[in-house]
Short mmCIF file of C-alpha atoms and ligand atoms in Angstrom, two decimals:
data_model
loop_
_atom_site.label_atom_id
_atom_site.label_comp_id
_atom_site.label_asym_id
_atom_site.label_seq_id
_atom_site.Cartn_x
_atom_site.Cartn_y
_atom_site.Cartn_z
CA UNK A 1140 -12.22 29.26 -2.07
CA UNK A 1141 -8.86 30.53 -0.98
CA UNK A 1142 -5.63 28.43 -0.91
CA UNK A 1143 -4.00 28.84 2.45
CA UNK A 1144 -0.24 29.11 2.54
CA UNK A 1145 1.46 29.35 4.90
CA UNK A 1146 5.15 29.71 4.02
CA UNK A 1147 5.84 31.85 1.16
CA UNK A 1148 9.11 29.90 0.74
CA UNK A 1149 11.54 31.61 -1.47
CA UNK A 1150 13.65 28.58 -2.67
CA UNK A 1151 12.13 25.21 -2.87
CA UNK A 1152 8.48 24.28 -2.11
CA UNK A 1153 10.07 21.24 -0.08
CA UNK A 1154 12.03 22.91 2.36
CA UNK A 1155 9.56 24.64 3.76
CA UNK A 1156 8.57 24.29 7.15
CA UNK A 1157 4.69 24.72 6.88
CA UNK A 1158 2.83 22.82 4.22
CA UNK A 1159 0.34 24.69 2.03
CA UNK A 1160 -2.83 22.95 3.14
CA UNK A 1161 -5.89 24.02 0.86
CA UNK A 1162 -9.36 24.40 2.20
CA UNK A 1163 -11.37 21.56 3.68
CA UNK A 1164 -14.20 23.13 1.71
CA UNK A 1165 -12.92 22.08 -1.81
CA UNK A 1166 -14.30 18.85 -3.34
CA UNK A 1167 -11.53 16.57 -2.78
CA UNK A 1168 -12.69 15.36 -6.79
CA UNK A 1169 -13.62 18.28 -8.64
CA UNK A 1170 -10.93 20.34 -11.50
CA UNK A 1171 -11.11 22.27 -8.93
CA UNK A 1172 -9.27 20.80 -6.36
CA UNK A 1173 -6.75 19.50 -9.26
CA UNK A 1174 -6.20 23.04 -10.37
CA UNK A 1175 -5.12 24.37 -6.82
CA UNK A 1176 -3.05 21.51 -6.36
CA UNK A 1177 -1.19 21.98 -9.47
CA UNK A 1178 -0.97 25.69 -8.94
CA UNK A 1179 0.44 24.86 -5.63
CA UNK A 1180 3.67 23.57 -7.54
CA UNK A 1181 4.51 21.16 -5.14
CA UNK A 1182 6.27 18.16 -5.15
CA UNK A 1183 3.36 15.67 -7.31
CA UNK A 1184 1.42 16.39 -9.89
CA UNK A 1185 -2.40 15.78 -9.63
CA UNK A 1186 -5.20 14.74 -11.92
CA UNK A 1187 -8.83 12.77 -12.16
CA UNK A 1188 -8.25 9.35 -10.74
CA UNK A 1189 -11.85 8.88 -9.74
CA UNK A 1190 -14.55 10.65 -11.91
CA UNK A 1191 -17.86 10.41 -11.05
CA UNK A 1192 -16.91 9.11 -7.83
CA UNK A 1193 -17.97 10.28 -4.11
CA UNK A 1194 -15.85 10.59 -1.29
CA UNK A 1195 -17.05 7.94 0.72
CA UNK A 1196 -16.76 5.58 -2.15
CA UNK A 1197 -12.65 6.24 -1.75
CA UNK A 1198 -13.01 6.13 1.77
CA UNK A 1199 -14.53 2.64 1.48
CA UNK A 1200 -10.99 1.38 0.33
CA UNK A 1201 -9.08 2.78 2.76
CA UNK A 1202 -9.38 -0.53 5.10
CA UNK A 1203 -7.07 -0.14 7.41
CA UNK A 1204 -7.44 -0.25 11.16
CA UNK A 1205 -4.92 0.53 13.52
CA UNK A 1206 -3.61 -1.88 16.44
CA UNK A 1207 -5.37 -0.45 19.85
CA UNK A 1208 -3.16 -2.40 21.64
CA UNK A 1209 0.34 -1.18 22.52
CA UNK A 1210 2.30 -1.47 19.50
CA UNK A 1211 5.08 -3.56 21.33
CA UNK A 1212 2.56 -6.10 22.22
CA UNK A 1213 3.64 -7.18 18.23
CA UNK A 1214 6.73 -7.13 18.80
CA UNK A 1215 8.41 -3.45 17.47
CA UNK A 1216 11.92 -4.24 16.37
CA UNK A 1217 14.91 -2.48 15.36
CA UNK A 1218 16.53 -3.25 13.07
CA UNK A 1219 20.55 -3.53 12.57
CA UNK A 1220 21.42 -0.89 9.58
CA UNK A 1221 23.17 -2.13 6.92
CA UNK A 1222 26.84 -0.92 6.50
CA UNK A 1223 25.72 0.28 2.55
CA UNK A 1224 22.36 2.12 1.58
CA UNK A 1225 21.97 2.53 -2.03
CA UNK A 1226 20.64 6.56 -2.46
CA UNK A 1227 18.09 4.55 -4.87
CA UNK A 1228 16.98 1.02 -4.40
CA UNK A 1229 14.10 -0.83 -6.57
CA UNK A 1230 13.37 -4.40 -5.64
CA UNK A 1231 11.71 -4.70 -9.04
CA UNK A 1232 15.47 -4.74 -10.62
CA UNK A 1233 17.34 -5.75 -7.37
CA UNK A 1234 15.58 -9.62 -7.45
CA UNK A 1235 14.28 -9.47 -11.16
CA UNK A 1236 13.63 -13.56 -11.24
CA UNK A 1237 10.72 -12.60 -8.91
CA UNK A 1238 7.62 -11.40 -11.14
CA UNK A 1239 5.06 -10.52 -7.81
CA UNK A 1240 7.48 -7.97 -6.86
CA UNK A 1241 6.34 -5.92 -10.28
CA UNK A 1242 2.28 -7.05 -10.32
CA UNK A 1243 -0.36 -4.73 -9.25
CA UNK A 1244 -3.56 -5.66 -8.19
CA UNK A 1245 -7.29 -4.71 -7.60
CA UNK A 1246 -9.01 -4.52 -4.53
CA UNK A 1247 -12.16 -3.94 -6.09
CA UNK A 1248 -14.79 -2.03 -4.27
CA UNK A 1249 -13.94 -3.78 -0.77
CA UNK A 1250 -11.78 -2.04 2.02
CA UNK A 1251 -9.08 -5.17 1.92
CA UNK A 1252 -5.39 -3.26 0.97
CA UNK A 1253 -5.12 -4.51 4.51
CA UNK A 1254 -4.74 -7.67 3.19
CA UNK A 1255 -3.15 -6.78 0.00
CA UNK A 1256 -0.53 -4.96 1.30
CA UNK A 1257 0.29 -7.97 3.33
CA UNK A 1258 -0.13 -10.96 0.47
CA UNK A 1259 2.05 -8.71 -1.85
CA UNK A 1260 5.07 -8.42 0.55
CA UNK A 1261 4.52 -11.98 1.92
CA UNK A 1262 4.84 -12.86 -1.81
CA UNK A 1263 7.79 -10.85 -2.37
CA UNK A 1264 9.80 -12.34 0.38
CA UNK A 1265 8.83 -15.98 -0.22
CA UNK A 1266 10.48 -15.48 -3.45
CA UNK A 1267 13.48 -13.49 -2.78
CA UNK A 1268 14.37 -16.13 0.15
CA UNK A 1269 14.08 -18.76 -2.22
CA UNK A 1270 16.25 -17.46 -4.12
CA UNK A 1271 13.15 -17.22 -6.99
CA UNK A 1272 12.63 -21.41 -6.23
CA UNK A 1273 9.12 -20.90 -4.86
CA UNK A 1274 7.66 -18.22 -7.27
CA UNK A 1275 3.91 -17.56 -5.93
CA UNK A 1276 1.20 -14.72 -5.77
CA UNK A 1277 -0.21 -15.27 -2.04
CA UNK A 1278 -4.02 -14.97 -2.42
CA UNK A 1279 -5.21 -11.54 -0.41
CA UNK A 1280 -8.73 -13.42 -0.35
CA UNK A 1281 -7.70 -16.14 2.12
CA UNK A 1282 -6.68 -13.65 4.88
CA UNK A 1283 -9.53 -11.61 3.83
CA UNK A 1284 -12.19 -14.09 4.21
CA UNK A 1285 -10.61 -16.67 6.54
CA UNK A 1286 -8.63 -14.67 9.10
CA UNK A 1287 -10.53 -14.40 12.03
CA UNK A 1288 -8.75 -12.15 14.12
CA UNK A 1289 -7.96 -9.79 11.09
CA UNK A 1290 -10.96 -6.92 11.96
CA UNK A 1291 -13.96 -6.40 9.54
CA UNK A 1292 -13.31 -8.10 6.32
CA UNK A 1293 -14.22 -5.31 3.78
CA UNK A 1294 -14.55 -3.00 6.13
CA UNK A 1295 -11.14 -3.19 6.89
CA UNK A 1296 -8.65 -4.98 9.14
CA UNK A 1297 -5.39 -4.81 10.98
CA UNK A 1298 -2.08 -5.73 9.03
CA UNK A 1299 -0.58 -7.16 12.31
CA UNK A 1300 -2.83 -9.54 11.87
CA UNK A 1301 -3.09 -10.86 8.95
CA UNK A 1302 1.01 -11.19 9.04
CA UNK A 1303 0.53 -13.13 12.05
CA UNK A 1304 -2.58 -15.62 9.97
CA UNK A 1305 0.37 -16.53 7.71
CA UNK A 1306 2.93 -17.51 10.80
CA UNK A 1307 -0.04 -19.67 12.01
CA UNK A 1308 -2.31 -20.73 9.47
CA UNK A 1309 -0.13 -20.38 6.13
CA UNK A 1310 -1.81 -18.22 3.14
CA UNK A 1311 -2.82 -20.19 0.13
CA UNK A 1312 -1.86 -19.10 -3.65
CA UNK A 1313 -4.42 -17.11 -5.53
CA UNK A 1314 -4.37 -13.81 -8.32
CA UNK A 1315 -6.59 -12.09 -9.73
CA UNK A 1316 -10.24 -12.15 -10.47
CA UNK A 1317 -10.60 -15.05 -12.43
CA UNK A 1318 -7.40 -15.84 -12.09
CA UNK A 1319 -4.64 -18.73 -11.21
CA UNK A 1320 -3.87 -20.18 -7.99
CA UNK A 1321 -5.69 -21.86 -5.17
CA UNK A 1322 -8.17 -18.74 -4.12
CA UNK A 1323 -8.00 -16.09 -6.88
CA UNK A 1324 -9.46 -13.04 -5.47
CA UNK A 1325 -13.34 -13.19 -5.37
CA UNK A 1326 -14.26 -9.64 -6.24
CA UNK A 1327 -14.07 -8.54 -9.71
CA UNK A 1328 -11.88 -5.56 -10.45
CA UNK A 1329 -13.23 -2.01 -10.97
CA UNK A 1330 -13.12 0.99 -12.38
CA UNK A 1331 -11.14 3.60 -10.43
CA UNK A 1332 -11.96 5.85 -12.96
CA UNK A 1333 -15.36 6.47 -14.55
CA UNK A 1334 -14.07 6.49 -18.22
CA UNK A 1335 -12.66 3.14 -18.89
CA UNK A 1336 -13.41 -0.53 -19.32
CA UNK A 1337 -14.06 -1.99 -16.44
CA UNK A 1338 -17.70 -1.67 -13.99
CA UNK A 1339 -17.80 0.65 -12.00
CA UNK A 1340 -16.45 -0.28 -8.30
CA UNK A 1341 -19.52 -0.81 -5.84
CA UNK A 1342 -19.73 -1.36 -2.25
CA UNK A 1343 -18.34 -5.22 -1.97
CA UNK A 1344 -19.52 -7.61 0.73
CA UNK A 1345 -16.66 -9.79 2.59
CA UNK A 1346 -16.40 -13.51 0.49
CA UNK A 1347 -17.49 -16.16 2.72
CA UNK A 1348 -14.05 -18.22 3.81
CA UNK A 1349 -13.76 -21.68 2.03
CA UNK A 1350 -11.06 -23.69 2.65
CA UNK A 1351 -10.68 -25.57 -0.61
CA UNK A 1352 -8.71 -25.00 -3.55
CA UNK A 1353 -10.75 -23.82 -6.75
CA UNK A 1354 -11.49 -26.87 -8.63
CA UNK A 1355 -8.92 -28.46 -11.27
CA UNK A 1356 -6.56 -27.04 -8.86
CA UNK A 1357 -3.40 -29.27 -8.36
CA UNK A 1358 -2.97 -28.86 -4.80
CA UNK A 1359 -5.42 -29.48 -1.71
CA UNK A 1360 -5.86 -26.22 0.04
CA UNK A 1361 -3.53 -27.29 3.20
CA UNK A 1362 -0.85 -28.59 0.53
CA UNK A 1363 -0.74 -25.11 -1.05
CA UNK A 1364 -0.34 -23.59 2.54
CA UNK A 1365 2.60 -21.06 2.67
CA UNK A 1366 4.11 -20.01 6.17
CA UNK A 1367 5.73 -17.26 7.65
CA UNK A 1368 7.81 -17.86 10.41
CA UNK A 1369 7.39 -14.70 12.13
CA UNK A 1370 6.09 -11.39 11.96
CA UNK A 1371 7.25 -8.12 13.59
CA UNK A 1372 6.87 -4.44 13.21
CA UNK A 1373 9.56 -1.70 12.95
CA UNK A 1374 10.34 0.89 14.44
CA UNK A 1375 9.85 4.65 12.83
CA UNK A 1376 13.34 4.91 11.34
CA UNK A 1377 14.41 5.57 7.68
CA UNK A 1378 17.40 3.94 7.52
CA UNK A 1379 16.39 0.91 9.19
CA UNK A 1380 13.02 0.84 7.40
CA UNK A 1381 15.71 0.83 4.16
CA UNK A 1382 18.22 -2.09 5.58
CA UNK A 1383 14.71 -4.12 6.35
CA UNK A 1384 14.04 -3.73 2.06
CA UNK A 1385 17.24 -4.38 1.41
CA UNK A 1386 17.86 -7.68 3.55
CA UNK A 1387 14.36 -9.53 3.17
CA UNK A 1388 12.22 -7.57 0.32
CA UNK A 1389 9.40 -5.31 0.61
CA UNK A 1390 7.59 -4.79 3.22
CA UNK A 1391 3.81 -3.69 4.21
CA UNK A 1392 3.15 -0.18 5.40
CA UNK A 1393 0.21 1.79 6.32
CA UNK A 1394 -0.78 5.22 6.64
CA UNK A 1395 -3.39 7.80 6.58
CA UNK A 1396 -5.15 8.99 3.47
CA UNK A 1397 -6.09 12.11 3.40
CA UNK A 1398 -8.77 13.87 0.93
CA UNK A 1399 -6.10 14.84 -2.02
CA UNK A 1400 -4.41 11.68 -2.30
CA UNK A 1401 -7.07 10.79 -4.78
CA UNK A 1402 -5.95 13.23 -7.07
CA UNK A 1403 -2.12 11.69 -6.87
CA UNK A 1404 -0.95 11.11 -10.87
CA UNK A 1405 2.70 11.46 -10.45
CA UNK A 1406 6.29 12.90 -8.52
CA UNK A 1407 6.27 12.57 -4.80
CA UNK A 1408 3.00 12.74 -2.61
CA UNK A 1409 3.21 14.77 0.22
CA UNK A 1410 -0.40 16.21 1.98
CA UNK A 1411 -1.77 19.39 1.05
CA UNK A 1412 -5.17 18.46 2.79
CA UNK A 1413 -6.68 18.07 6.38
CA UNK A 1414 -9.34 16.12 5.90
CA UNK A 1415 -8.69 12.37 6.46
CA UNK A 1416 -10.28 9.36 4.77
CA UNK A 1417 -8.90 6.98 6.58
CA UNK A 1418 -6.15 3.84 7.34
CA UNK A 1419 -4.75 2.34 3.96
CA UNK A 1420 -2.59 -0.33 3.44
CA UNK A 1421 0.17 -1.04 0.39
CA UNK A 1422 3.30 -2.19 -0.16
CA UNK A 1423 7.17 -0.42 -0.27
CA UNK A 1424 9.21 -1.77 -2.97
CA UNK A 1425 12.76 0.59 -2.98
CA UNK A 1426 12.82 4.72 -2.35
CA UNK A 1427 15.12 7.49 -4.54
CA UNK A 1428 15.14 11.30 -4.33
CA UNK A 1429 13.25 13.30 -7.32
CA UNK A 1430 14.25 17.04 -7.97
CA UNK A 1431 15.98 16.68 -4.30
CA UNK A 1432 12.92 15.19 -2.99
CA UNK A 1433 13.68 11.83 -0.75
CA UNK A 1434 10.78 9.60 -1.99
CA UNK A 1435 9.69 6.00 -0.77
CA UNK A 1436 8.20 3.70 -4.23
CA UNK A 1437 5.34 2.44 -3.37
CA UNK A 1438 2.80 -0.14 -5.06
CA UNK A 1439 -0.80 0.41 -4.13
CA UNK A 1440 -3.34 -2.32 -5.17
CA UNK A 1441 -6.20 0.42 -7.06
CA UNK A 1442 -5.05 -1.65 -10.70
CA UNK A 1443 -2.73 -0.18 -13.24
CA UNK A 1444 -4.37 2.82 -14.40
CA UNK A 1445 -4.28 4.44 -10.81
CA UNK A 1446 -1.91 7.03 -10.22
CA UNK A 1447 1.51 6.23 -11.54
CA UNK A 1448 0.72 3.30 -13.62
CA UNK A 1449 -0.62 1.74 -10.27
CA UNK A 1450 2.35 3.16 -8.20
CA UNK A 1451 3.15 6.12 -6.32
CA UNK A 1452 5.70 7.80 -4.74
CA UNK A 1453 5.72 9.99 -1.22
CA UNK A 1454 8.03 11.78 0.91
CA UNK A 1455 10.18 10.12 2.77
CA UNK A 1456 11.84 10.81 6.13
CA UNK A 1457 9.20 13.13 7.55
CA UNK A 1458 6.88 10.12 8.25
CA UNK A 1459 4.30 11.22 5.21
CA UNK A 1460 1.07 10.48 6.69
CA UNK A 1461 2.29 8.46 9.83
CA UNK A 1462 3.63 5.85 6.83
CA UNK A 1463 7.52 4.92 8.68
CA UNK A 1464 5.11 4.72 11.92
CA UNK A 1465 3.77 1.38 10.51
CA UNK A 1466 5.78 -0.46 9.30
CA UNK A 1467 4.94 -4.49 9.10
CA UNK A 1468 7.41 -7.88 8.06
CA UNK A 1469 7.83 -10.97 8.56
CA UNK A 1470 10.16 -13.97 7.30
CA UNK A 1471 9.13 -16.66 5.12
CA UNK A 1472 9.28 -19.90 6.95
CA UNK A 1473 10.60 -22.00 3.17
C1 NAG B 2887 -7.66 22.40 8.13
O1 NAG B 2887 -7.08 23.45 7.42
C2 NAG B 2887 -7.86 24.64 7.43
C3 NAG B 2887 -7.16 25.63 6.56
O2 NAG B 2887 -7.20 25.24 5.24
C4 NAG B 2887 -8.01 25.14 8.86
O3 NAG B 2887 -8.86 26.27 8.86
C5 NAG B 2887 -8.61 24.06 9.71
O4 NAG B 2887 -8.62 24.45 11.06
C6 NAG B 2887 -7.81 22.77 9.58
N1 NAG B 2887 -8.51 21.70 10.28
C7 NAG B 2887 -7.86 20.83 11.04
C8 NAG B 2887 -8.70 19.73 11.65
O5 NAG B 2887 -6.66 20.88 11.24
C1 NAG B 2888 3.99 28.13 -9.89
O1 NAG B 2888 4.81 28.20 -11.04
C2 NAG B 2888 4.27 29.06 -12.01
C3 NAG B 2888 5.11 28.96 -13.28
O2 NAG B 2888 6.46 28.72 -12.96
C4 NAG B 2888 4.23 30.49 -11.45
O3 NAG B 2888 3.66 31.37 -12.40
C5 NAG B 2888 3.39 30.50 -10.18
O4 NAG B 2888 3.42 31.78 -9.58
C6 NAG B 2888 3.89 29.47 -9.19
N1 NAG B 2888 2.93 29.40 -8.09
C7 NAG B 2888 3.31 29.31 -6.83
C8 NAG B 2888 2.19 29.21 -5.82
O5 NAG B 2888 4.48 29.31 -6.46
C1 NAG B 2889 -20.18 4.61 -13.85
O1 NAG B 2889 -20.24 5.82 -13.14
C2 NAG B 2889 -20.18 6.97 -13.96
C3 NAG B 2889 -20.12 8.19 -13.06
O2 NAG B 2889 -21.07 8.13 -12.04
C4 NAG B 2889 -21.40 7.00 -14.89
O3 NAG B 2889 -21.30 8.13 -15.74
C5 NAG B 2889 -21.36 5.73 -15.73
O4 NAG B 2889 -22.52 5.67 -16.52
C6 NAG B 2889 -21.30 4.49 -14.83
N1 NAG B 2889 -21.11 3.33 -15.68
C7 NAG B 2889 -21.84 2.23 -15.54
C8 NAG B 2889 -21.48 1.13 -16.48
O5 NAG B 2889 -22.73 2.12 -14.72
C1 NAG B 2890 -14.68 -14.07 -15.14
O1 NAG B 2890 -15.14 -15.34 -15.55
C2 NAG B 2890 -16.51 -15.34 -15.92
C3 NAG B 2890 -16.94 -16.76 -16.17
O2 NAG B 2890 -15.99 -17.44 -16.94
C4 NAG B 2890 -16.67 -14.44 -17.16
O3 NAG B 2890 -18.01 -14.40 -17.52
C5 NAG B 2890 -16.18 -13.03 -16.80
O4 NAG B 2890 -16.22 -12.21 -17.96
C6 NAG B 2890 -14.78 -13.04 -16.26
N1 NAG B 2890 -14.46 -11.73 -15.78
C7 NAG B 2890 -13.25 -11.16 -15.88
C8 NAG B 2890 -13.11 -9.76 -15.35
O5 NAG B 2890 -12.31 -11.73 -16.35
C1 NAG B 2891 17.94 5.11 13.20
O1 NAG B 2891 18.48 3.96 13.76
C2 NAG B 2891 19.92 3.96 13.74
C3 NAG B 2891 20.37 2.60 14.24
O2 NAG B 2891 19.83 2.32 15.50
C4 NAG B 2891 20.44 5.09 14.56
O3 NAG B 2891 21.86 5.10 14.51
C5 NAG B 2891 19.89 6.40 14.00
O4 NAG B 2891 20.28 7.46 14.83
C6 NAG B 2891 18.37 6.35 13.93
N1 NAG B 2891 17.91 7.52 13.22
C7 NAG B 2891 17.05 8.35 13.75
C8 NAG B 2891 16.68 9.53 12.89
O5 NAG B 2891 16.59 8.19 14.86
#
């Protein structure tokens, strides 16, 4: 197999104009794809994230559909830039009284970072507008399973939504498998590698929706109820993408996966592959620039042994992937 390139750039691999894209005919998962990655010397390094796994089985988690419907019809906004933008920003260290900002989760083997990406910044925000009063993990299994107008459950769903389930119908607490809250998540985590502790991640059918509170709770499932009090998307723009992060917390993005993404173990992601797997959904916590590389930080919800210690960074200002193309908030109604 040959590596296409097609800038033979003399300075930086960045600042070319063309990407290297390698050959649709790789295995997105073999060495071999790794190795011509690597080789490329681009901006990320890349490594075995999922051994013994098949393509489809990564598509399966990329669960995110895209509105149909004009994107306006949500309500685009722009928003006013702030006077000061930080050249590196974490939220992590910006609002450090708020612990969901720094936890990473598992989807399991269901296609729900729709609704991840969307508890995790709903989470954020509730926090950091409380000034860390009202400390909660919003449970990504009550939009998942009781959202009706949020798509396909595990087969994925529309972030637009699920932001606007929370200005309507209020998402209860809930972790982890097994975990605290009202709803902890219903699917057990899995193993995003094949070496390691946990089972290996299988095809996951949606949770049926029940609108009760795990038992010994201490709340009724209405009591525990946390609102947003509105939602809105933003308009493909770096700088007010940043005064957005800044102002209210992180915020929900999604983007395309494509085939090498898979591989992603560290710097900043940026394509080198054609062949798409699909919509995903996650969550931007703060940006920087690496070796003169202008990254967004980004949490993804594949646990902690994923990628960068279950974060990643990609490109930013070049809309990586279509990712400052969608671009969902909303305020906390507390
Ligand atoms: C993908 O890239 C290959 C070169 O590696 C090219 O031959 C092919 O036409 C591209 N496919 C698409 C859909 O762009
Ligand atoms: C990558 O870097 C290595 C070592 O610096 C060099 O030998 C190799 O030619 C470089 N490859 C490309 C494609 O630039
Ligand atoms: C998980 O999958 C890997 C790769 O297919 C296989 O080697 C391993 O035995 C599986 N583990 C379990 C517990 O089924
Ligand atoms: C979840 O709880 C069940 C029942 O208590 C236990 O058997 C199982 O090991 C737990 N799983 C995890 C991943 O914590
Ligand atoms: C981003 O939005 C700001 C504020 O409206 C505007 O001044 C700036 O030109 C926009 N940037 C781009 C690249 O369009």
């Amino acid at each position: 197999m040959k590596i296409i390139i097609f800038c033979a750039c003399l300075i930086t691999f960045v600042l070319c104009q063309k990407r290297a894209i390698l050959s649709p005919d790789i295995d997105p998962l073999s060495d071999l794809m790794v190795n011509k990655i690597n080789s490329l010397n681009t901006t990320w390094k890349a490594g075995k994230n999922f051994d013994g796994y098949t393509i489809d089985e990564i598509a399966k988690l990329c669960g995110v559909k895209r509105l149909e419907r004009s994107s306006d019809e949500f309500g685009r906004i722009e928003v006013e830039v702030e006077p000061y933008i930080p050249k590196t920003f974490d939220a992590r260290s910006a609002w450090p009284h708020c612990p969901s900002i720094s936890f990473i989760r598992d989807q399991g083997g269901c296609g729900s970072c729709w609704a991840f990406g969307s508890a995790e910044a709903m989470s954020d925000r509730t926090c950091i507008k409380s000034n860390g009063r009202v400390k909660v993990i919003l449970s990504p299994e009550d939009i998942l399973s009781c959202c009706i107008d949020c798509g396909y459950g595990c087969n994925g769903g529309y972030i637009e939504a699920a932001y606007q389930y929370w200005v309507e119908e209020g998402v209860v607490t809930g972790g982890l498998f097994n975990g605290t809250g009202c709803k902890p998540y219903k699917i057990a985590p899995c193993e995003h590698h094949a070496i390691g502790p946990r089972p290996n991640c299988t095809d996951e059918i949606t949770p049926a929706c029940e609108v009760q509170c795990q038992s010994n709770y201490r709340k009724t499932y209405l009591e525990d109820k946390h609102y947003g009090l509105n939602s809105y998307k933003i308009v493909a723009n770096v700088s007010q993408i940043q005064s957005e992060i800044l102002r209210n917390g992180p915020v929900t993005a999604g983007y395309i996966v494509y085939s090498d993404f898979a591989n992603y173990k560290s710097g900043v992601y940026q394509r080198h592959s054609n062949v798409t797997l699909g919509g995903h959904a996650v969550r931007i916590l703060g940006w920087g620039i690496e070796t003169g590389v202008p990254y967004w930080l980004v949490a993804n919800s594949w646990n902690t042994d994923w990628g960068d210690k279950g974060y990643f960074k990609i490109r930013r200002g070049v809309n990586e992937c279509g990712i400052e193309d969608h671009i969902v908030a909303g305020i906390p109604k507390n």
